[in-house]
CSV table of C-alpha atoms in Angstrom, one decimal:
chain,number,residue,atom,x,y,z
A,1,UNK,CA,18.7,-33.9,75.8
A,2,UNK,CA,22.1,-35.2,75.9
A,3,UNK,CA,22.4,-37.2,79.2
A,4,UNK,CA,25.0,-39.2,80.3
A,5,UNK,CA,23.6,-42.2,82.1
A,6,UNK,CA,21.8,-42.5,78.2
A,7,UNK,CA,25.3,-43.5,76.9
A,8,UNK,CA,26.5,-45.2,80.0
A,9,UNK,CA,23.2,-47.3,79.8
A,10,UNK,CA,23.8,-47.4,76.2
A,11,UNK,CA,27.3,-49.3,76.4
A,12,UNK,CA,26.0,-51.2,79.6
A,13,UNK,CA,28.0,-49.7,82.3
A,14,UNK,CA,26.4,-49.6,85.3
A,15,UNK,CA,29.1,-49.7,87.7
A,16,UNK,CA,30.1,-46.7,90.2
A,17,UNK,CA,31.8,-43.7,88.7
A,18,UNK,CA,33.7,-42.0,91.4
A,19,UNK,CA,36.4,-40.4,90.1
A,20,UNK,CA,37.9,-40.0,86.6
A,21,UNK,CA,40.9,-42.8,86.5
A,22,UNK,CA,42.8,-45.1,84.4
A,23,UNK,CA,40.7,-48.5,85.3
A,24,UNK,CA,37.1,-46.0,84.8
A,25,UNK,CA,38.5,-44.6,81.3
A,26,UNK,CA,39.7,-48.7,80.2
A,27,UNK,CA,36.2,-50.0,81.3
A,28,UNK,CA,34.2,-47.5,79.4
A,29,UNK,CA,36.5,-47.4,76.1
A,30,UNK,CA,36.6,-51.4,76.3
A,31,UNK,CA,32.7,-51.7,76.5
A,32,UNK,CA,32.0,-48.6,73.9
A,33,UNK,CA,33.9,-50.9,71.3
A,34,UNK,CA,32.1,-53.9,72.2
A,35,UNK,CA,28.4,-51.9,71.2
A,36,UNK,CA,28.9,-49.5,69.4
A,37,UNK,CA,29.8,-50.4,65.9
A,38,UNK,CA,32.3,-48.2,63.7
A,39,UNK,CA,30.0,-47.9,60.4
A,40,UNK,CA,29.4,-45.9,57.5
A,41,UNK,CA,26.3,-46.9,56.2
A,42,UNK,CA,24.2,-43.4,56.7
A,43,UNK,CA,26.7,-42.8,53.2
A,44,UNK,CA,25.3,-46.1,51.4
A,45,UNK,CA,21.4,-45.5,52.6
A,46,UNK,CA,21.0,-41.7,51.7
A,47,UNK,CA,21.4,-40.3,55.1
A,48,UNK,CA,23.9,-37.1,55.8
A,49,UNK,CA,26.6,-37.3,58.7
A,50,UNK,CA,27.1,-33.9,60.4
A,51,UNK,CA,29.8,-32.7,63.1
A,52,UNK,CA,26.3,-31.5,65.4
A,53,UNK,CA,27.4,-33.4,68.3
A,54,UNK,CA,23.8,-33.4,69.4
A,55,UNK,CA,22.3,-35.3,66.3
A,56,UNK,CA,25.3,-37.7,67.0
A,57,UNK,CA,24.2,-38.3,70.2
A,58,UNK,CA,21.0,-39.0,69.0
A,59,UNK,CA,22.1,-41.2,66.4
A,60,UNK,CA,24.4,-43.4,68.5
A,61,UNK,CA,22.2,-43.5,71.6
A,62,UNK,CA,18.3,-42.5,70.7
A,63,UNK,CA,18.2,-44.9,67.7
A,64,UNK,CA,21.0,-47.3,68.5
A,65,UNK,CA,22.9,-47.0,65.4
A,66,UNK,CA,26.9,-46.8,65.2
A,67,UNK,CA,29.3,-44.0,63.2
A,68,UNK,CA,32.8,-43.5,61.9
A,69,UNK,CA,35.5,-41.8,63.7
A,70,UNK,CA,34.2,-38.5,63.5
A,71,UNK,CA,31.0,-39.0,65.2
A,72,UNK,CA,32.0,-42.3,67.6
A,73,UNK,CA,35.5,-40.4,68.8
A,74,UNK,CA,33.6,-37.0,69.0
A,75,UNK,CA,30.9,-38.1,71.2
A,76,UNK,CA,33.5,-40.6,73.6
A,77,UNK,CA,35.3,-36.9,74.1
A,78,UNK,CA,32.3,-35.2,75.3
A,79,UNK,CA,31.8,-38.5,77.6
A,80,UNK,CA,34.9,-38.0,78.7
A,81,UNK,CA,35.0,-34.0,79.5
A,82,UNK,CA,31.4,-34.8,80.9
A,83,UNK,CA,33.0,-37.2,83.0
A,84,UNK,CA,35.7,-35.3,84.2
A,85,UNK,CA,38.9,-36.4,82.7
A,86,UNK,CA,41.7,-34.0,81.3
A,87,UNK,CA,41.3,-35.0,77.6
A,88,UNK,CA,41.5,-33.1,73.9
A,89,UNK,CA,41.0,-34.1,71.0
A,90,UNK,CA,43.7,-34.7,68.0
A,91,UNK,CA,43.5,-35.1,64.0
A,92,UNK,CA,45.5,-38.1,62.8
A,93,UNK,CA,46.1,-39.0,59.1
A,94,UNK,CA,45.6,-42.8,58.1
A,95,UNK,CA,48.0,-44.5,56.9
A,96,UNK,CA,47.5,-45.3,52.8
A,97,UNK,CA,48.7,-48.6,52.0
A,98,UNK,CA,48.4,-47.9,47.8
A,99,UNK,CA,50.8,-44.7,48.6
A,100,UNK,CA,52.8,-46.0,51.1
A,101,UNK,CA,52.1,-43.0,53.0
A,102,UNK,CA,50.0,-41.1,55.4
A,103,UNK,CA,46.7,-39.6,53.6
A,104,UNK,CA,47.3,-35.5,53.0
A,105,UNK,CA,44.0,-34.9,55.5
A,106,UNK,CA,43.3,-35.2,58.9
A,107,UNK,CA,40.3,-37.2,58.7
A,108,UNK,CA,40.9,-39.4,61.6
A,109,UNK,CA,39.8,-37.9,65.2
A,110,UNK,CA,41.3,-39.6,68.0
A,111,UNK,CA,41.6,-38.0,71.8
A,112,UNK,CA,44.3,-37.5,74.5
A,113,UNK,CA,43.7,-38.3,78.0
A,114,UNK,CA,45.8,-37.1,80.6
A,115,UNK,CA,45.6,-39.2,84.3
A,116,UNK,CA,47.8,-38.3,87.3
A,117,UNK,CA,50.6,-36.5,84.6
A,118,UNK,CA,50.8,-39.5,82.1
A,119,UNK,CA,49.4,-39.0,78.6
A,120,UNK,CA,47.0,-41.9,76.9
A,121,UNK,CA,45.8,-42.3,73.8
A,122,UNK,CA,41.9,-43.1,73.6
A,123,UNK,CA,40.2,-44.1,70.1
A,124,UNK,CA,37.2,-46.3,69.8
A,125,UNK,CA,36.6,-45.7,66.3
A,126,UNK,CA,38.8,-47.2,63.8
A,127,UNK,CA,37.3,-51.1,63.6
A,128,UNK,CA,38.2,-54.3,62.4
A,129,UNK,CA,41.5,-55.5,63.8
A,130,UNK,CA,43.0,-52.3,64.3
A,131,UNK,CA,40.7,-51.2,66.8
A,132,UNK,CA,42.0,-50.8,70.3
A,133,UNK,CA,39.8,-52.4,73.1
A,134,UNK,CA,42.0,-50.1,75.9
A,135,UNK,CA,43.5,-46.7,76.0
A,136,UNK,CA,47.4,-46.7,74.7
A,137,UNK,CA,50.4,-45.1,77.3
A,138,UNK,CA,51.8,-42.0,75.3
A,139,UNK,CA,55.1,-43.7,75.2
A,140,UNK,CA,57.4,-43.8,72.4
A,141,UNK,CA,58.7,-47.4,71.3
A,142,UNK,CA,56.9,-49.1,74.2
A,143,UNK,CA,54.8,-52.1,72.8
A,144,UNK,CA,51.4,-52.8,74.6
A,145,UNK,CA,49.7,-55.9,74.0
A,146,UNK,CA,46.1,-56.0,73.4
A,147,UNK,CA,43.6,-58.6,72.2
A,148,UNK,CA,44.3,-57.7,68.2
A,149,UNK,CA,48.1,-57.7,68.9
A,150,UNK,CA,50.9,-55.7,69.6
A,151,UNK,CA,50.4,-52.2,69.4
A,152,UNK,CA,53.4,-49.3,69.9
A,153,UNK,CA,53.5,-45.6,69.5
A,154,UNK,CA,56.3,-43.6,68.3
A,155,UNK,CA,57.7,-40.3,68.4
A,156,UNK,CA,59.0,-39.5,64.7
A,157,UNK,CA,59.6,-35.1,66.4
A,158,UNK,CA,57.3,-34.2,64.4
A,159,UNK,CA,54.7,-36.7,64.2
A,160,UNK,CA,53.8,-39.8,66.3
A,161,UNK,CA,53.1,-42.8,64.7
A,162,UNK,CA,50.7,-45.8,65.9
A,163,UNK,CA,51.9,-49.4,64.5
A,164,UNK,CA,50.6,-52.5,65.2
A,165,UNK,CA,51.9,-56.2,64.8
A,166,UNK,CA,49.1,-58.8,64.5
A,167,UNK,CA,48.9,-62.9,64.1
A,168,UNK,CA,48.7,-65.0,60.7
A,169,UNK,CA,45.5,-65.3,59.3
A,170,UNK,CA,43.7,-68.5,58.6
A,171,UNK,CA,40.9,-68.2,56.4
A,172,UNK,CA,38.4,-71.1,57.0
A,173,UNK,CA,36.4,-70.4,53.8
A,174,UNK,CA,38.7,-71.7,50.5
A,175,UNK,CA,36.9,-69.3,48.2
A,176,UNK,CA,38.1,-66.4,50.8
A,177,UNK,CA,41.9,-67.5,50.9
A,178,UNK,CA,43.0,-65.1,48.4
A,179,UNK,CA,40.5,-62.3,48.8
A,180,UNK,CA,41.5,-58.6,49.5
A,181,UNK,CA,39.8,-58.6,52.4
A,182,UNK,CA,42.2,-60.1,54.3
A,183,UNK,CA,45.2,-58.7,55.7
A,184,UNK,CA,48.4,-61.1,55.3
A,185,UNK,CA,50.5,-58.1,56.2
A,186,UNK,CA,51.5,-58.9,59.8
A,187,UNK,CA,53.2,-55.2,61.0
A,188,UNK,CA,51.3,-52.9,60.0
A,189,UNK,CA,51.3,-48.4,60.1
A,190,UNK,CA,47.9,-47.2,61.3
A,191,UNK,CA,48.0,-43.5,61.5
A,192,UNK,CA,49.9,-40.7,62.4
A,193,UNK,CA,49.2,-37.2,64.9
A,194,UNK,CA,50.5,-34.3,66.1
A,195,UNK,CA,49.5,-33.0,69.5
A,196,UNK,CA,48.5,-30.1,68.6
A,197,UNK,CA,44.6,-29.7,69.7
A,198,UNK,CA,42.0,-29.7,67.1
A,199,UNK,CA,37.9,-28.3,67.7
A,200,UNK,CA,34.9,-29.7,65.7
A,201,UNK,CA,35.3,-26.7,63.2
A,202,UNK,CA,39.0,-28.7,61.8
A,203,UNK,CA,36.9,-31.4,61.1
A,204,UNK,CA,33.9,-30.1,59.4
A,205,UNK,CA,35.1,-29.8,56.0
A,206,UNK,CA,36.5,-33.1,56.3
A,207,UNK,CA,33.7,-34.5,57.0
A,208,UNK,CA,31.6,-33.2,54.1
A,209,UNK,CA,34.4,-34.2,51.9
A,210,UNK,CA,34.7,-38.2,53.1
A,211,UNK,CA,31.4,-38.5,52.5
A,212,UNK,CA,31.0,-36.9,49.4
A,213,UNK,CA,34.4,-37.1,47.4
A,214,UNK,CA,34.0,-40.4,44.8
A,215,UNK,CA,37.6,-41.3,45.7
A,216,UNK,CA,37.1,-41.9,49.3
A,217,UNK,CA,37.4,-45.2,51.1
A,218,UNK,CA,34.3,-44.5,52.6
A,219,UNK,CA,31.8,-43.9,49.3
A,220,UNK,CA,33.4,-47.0,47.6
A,221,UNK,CA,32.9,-49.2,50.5
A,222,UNK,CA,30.0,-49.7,52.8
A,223,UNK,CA,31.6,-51.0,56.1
A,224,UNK,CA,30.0,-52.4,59.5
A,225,UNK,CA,32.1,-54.1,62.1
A,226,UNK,CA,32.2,-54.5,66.3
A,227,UNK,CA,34.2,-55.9,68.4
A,228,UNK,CA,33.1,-59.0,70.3
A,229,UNK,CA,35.0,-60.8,73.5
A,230,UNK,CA,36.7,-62.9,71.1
A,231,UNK,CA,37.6,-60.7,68.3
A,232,UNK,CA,35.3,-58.9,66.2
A,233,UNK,CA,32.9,-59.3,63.1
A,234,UNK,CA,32.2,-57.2,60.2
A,235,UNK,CA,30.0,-56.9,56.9
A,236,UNK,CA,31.9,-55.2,53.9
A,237,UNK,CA,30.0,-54.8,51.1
A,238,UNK,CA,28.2,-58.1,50.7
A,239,UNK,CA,30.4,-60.2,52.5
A,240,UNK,CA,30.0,-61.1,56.3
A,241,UNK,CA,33.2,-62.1,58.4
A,242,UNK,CA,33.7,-63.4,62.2
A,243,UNK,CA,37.4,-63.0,62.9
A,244,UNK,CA,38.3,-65.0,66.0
A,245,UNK,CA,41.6,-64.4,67.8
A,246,UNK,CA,43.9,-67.6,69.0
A,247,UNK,CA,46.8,-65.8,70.6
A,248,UNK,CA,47.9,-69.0,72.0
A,249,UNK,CA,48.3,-70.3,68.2
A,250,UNK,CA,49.3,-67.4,67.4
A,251,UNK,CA,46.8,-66.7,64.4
A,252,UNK,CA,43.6,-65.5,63.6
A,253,UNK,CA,40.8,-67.0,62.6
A,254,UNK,CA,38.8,-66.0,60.0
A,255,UNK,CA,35.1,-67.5,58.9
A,256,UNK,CA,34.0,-65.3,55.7
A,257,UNK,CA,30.9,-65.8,53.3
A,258,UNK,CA,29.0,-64.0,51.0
A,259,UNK,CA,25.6,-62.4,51.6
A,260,UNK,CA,22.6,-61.7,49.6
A,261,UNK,CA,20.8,-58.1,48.7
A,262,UNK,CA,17.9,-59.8,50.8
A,263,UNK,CA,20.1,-61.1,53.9
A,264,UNK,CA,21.5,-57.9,54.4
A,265,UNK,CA,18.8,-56.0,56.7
A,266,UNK,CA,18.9,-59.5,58.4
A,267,UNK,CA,22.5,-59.3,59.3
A,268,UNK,CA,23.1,-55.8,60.6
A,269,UNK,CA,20.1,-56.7,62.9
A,270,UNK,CA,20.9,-60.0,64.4
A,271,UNK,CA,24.7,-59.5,64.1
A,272,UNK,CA,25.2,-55.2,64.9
A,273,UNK,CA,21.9,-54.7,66.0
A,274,UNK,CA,21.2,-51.8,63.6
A,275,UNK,CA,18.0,-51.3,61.7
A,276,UNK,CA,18.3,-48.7,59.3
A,277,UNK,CA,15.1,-46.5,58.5
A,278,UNK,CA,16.4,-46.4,55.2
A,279,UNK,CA,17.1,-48.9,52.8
A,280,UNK,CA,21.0,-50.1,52.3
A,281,UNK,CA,22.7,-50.3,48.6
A,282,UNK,CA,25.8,-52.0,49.7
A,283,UNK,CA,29.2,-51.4,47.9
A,284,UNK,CA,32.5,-52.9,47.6
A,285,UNK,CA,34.3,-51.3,44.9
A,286,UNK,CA,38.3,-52.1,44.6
A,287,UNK,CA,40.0,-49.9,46.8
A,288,UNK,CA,42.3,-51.4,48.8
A,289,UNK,CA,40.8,-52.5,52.8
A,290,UNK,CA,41.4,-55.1,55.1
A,291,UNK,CA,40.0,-56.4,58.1
């Protein structure tokens, strides 16, 4: 049964929940970040992820684990309609860095939430540092700080766009100063959507194909990361990072090391508190990601 005081009890809210406003939605997209993890691993340990909102709820809340965008954004915007609030969901298209354009598919589900006539953007599944800890006003050109940086929407007519400007990175590690891992890159293009409302069905095919298609991000890499008060952590592959944010210095700090085959299990335990039933076979092949 899909309950909601599972997934409030799941992201530890246990506050009041009186009406459906603006300091409610922050609260619960703010602690959903901070414990539930954006992953991919059911790829990388012979597991299939489905669009079966109740299996995703039973995945995320039953057995603890995390998901990608199309299982952590689906499931916040059943929390939300459950909850009360005016919200649909959209299809973005991630920006490719390689292309130097947005990707051909919508394979990026975000929601819309409207409160008292003004339009917010909710998404608590992208990770690493351009993950949003709070809702973003659907206002064009306006920059909203957050912990990771700078973020600002913008109406293109036909598109909107979601940038974000971060800090300088300092990489703690020497053997990590020049690895592809980190972002130097300081603005940055996220995605792009339309408002057009999209159901479960756009997404199915999608789906299949992210998980499937040997040219995916998603089947070269095997990715794990949550947010924490102070920035967020991650495991890529093999290699483990804690990214701590210094907006007063205005950088980032960044503490990366490599893992062995045997640490692994280990790791997404103590660090994401995931324990798969299956066994892992991490990747890291050379398409192009950054924290």
């Amino acid at each position: 049964m899909m309950d909601l005081k599972q997934y409030f009890k799941r992201i530890g809210f246990s506050g009041s929940f009186e009406k459906p406003d603006l300091a409610t939605l922050k609260l619960i997209h703010k602690l959903h970040v901070m414990s539930i993890p954006f992953e991919n691993l059911s790829i990388h340990c012979g597991e299939k992820i489905t669009m079966d909102l109740e299996l995703v709820f039973d995945k995320i809340i039953n057995r603890r684990r995390g998901g990608w965008c199309l299982e952590n954004n689906f499931l916040f915007g059943w929390v939300l309609q459950k909850m009360g609030y005016n919200s649909t969901s959209l299809g973005s298209k991630v920006f490719n860095t390689a292309l130097n354009d947005f990707g051909p598919l919508d394979s990026h589900l975000i929601n819309k939430v409207v409160i008292e006539g003004k339009a917010y953007i909710a998404d608590v599944s992208f990770g690493v540092s351009s993950q949003l800890w709070e809702p973003l006003e659907l206002v064009s050109g306006k920059a909203q700080n957050q912990a990771a940086g700078v973020f600002c929407l913008f109406d293109k007519e036909d598109k909107w766009v979601l940038e974000k400007t971060g800090r300088k990175p300092e990489v703690l590690n020497p053997a990590f100063a020049k690895s592809r891992l980190v972002n130097t890159k300081l603005t940055k293009t996220i995605y792009s959507f339309s408002l057009e409302p999209r159901g479960q069905d756009h997404f199915t095919e999608t789906c299949y194909k992210l998980q499937t298609d040997p040219a995916t991000l998603f089947t070269n890499k095997s990715i794990c990361s949550l947010q924490t008060p102070t920035g967020f952590k991650a495991l890529i592959g093999w290699t483990f990072s804690q990214i701590t944010y210094s907006p007063d210095r205005g950088v980032d700090f960044y503490d990366m090391k490599n893992i062995s085959d045997e640490e692994v299990e280990k790791i997404l335990y103590e660090e994401f508190n995931i324990k798969l039933a299956n066994k892992l076979q991490p990747v890291d092949k050379t398409l192009m990601y950054t924290l």
